[in-house]
Coordinates of N, CA and C in Angstrom, one line a residue:
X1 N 81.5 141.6 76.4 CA 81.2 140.4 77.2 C 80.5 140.8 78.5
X2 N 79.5 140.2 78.7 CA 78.7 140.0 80.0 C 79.3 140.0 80.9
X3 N 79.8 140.7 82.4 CA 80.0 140.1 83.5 C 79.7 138.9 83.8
X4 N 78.4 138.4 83.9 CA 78.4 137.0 84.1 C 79.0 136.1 83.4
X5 N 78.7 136.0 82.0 CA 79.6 135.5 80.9 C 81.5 135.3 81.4
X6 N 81.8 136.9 82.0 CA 83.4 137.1 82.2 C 83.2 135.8 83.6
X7 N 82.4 136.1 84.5 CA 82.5 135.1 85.3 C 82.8 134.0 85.4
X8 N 82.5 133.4 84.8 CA 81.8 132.0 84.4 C 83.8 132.0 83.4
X9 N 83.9 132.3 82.6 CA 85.0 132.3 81.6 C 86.4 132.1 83.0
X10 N 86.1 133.0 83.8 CA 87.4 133.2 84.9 C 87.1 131.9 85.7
X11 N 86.2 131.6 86.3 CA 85.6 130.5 87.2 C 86.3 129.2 86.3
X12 N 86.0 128.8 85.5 CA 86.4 127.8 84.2 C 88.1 127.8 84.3
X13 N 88.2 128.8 84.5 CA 90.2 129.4 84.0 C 90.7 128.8 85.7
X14 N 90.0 129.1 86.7 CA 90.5 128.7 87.9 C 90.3 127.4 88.4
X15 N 89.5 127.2 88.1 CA 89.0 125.6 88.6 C 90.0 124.1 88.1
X16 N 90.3 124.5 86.6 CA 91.2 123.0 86.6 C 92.5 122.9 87.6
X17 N 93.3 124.6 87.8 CA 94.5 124.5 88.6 C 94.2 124.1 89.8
X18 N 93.5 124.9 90.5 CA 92.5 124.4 91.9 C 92.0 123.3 92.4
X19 N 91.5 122.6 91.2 CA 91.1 121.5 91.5 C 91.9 120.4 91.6
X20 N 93.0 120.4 90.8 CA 94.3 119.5 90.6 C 95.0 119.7 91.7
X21 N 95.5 120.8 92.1 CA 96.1 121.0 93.5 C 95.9 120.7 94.6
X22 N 94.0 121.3 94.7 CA 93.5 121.0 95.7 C 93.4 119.1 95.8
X23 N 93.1 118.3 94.8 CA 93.2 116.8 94.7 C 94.9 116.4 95.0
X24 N 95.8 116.9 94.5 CA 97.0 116.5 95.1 C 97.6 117.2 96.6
X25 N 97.3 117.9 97.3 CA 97.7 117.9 98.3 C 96.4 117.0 98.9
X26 N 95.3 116.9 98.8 CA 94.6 115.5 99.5 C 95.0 114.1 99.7
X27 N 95.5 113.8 98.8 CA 96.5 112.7 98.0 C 98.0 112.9 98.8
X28 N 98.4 114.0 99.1 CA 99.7 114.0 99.0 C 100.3 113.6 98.1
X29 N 100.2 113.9 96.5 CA 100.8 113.5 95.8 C 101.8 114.8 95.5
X30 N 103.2 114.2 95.5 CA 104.2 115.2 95.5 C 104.5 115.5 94.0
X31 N 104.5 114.9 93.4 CA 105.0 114.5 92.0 C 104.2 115.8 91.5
X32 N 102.9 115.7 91.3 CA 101.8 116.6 90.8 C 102.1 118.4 91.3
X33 N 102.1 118.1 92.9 CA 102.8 119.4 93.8 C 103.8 120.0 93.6
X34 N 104.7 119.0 93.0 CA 106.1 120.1 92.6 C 106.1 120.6 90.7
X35 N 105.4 120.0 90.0 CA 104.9 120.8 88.9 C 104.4 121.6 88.9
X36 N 103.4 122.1 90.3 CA 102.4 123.1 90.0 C 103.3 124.1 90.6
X37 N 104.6 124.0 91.2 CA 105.4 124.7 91.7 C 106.1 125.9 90.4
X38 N 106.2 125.0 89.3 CA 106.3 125.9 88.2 C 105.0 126.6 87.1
X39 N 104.3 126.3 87.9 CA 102.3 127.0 87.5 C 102.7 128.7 87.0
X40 N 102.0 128.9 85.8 CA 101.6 130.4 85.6 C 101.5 131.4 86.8
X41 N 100.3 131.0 87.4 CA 99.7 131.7 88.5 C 100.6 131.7 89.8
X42 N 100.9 132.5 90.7 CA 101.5 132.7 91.8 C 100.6 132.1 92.9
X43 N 99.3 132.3 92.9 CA 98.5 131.8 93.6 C 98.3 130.2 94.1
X44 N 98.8 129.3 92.1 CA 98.7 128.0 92.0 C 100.4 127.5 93.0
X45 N 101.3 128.6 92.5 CA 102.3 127.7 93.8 C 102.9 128.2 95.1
X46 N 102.0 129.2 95.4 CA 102.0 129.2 96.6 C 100.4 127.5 97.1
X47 N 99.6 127.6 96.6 CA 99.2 126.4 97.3 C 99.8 124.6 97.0
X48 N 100.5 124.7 96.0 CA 101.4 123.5 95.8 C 102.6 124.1 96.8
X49 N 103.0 125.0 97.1 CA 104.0 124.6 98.0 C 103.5 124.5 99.4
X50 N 102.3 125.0 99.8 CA 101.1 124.4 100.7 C 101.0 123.1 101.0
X51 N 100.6 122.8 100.0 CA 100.6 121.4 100.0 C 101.3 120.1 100.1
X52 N 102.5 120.8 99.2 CA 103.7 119.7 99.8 C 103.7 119.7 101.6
X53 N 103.5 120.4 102.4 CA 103.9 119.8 103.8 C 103.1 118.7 104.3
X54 N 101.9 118.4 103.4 CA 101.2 117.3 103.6 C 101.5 115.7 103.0
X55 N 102.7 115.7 102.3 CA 103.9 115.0 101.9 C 104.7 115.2 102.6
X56 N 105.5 113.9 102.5 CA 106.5 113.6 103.3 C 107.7 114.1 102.9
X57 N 108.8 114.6 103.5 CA 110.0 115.2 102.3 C 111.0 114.9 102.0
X58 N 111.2 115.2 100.5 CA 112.0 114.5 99.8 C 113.1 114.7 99.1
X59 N 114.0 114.7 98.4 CA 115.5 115.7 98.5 C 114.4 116.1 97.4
X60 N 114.2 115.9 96.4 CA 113.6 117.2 95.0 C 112.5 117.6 95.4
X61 N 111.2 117.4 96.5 CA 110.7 118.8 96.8 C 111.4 119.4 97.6
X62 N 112.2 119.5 98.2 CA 113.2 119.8 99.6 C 114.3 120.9 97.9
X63 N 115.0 120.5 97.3 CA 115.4 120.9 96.0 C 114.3 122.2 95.2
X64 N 113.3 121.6 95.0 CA 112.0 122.4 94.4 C 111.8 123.9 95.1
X65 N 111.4 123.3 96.4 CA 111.1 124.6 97.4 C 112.1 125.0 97.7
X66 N 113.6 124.8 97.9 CA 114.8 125.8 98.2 C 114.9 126.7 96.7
X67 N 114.7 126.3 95.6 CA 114.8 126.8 94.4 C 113.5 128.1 94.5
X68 N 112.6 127.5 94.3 CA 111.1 128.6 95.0 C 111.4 129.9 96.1
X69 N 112.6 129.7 97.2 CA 112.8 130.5 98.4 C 113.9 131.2 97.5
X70 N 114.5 131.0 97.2 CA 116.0 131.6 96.4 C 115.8 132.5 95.9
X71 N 114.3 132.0 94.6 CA 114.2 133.2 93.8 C 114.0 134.5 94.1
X72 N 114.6 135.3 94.0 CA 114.2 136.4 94.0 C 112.8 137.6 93.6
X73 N 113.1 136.7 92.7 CA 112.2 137.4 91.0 C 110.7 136.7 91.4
X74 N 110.7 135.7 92.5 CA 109.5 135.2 92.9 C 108.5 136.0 93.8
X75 N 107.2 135.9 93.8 CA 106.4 136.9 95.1 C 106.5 136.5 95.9
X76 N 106.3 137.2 96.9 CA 106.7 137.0 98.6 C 106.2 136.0 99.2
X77 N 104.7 136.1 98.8 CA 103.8 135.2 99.5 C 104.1 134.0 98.9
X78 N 104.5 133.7 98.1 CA 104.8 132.3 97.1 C 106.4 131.7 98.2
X79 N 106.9 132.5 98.2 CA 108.6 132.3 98.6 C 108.6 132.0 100.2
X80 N 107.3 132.4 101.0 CA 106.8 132.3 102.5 C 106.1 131.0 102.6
X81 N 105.4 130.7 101.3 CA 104.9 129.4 101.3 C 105.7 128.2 101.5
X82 N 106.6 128.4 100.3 CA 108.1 127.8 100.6 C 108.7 127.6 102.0
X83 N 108.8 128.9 102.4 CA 109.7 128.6 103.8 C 109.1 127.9 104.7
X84 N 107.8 128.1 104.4 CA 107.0 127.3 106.0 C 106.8 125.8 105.4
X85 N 106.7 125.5 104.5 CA 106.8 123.6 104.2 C 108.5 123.3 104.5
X86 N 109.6 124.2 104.1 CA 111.1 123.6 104.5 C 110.6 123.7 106.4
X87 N 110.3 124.3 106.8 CA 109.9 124.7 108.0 C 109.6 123.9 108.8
X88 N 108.8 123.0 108.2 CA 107.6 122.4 109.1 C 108.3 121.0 109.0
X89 N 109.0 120.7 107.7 CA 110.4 119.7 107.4 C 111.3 119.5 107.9
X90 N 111.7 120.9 108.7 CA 112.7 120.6 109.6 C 114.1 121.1 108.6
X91 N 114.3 121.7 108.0 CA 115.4 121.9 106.9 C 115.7 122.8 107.3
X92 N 117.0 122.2 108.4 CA 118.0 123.9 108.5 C 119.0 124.5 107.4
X93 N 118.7 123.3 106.2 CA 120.2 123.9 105.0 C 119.2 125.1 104.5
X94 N 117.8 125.7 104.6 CA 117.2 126.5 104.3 C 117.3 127.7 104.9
X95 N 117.9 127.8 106.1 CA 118.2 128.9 107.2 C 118.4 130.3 106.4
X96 N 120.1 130.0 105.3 CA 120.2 131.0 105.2 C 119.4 131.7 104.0
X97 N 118.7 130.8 103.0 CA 117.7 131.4 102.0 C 116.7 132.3 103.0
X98 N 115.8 131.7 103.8 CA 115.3 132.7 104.5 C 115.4 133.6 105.3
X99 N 117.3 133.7 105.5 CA 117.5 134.6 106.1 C 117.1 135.9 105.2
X100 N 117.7 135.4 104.0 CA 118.0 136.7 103.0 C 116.2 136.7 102.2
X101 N 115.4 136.0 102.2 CA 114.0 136.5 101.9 C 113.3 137.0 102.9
X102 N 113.8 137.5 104.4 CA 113.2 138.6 104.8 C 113.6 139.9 104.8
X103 N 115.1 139.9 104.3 CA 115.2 141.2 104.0 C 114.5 141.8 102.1
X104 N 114.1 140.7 101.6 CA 113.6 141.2 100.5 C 111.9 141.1 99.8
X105 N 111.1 140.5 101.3 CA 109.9 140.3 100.8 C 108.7 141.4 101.8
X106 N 107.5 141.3 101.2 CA 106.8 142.3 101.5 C 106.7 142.3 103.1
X107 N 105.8 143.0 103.7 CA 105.7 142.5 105.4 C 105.4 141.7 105.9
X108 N 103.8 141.0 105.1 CA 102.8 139.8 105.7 C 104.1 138.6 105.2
X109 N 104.6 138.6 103.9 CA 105.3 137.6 103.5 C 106.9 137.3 104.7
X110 N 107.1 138.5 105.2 CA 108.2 138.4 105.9 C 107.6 137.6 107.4
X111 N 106.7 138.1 107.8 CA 105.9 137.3 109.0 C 106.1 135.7 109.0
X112 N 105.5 135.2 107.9 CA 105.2 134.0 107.4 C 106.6 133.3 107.5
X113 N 107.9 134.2 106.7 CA 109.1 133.5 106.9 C 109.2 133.5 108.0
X114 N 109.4 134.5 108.9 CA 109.8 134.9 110.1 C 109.1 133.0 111.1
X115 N 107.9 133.1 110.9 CA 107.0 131.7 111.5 C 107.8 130.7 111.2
X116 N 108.5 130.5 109.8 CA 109.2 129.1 109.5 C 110.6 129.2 109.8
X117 N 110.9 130.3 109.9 CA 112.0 130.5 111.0 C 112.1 129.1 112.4
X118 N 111.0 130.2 113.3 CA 110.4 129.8 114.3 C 110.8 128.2 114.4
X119 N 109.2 127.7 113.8 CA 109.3 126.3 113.4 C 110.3 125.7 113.5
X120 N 111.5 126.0 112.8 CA 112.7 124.6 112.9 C 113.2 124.5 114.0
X121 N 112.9 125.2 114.7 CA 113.8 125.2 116.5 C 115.2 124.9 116.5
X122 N 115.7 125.6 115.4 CA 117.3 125.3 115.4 C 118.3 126.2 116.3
X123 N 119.3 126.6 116.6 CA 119.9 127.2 117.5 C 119.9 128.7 116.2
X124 N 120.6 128.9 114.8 CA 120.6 129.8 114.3 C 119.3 130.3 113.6
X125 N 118.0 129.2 113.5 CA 117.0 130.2 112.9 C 116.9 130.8 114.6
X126 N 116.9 130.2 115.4 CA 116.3 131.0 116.6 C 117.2 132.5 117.1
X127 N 118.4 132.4 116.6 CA 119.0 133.6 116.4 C 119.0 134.4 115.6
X128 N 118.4 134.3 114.2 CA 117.4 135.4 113.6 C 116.2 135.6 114.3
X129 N 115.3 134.9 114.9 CA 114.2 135.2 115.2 C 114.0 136.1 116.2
X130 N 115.4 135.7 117.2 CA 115.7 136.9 118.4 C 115.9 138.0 118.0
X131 N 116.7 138.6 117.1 CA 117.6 139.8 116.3 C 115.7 140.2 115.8
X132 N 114.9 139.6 115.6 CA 113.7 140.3 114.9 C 113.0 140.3 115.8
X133 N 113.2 140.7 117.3 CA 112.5 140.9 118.1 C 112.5 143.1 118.4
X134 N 114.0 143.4 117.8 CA 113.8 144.7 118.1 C 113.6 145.2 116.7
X135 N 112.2 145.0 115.1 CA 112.4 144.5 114.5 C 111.6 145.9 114.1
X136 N 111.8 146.9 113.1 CA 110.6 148.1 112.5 C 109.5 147.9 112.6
X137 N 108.7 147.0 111.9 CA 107.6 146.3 111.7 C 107.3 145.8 113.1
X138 N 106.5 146.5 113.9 CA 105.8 146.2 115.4 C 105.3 144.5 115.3
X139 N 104.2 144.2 114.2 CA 103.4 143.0 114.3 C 104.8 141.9 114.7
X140 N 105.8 142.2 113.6 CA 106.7 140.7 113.5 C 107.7 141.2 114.6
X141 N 108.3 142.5 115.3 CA 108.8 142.4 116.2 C 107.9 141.2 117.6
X142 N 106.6 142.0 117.6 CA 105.7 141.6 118.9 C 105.8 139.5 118.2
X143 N 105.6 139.1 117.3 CA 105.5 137.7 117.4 C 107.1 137.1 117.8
X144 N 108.2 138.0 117.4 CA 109.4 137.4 117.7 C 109.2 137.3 119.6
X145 N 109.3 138.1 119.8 CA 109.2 138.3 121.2 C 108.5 137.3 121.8
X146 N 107.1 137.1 121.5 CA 106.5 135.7 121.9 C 107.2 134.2 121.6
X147 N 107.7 134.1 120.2 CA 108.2 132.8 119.9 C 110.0 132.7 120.9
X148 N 110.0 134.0 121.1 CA 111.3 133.5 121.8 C 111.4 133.5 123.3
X149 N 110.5 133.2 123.7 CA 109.8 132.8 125.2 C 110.1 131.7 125.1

């Protein structure tokens, strides 16, 4: 097969998920955003769980994305996605799921949770956020330090 050929064949492969996602978080349609939440691609739900913060929230995507943060077996960046829409929701029953997905996701993904931490301005995410100020990882020590100014 042609590189261009493979092109064109992957471009084709990408575009209906993409484009459906991309159209329902425009929409804010939640319905659509929490199926793509169980999408093949990791890619397709980390941007449906993107997306949902552009929806209003609701106990079953609020259900959807605590299920998404839980998983383990899920990638990092998918399960960071998650945190920062409960995040931005305001959902402190998520506190302790992201407590326990920073001890098990990659660095940039821990950042990300670390941020939706931040976000809920609750008295206990802000007491992880502090504790991740003397934190291995310089980048997310140095952002803890800032957010807890």
């Amino acid at each position: 097969m042609s590189a261009v050929l493979l092109a064109v064949v992957c471009a084709s492969a990408w575009a209906g998920p993409l484009r459906r996602t991309t159209k329902a978080t425009h929409g804010a349609d939640a319905k659509v955003l929490m199926g793509q939440l169980g999408h093949k691609h990791a890619w397709v739900r980390e941007l449906a769980a993107q997306g949902l913060a552009t929806t209003p929230a609701s106990e079953p995507a609020v259900v959807a994305l605590q299920a998404c943060l839980d998983n383990s077996d899920e990638r990092g960046f998918v399960r960071a996605a998650c945190a920062g829409t409960l995040g931005r929701w305001g959902v402190a029953d998520a506190i302790p799921a992201m407590a326990t997905a920073l001890t098990e996701v990659d660095p940039e993904s821990r950042y990300w949770v670390a941020s939706a931490l931040h976000v809920l301005h609750h008295p206990d995410a802000q007491a992880i956020v502090e504790d991740l100020r003397a934190d291995g990882d310089l980048l997310l020590a140095a952002a803890a330090r800032e957010w807890s100014r």
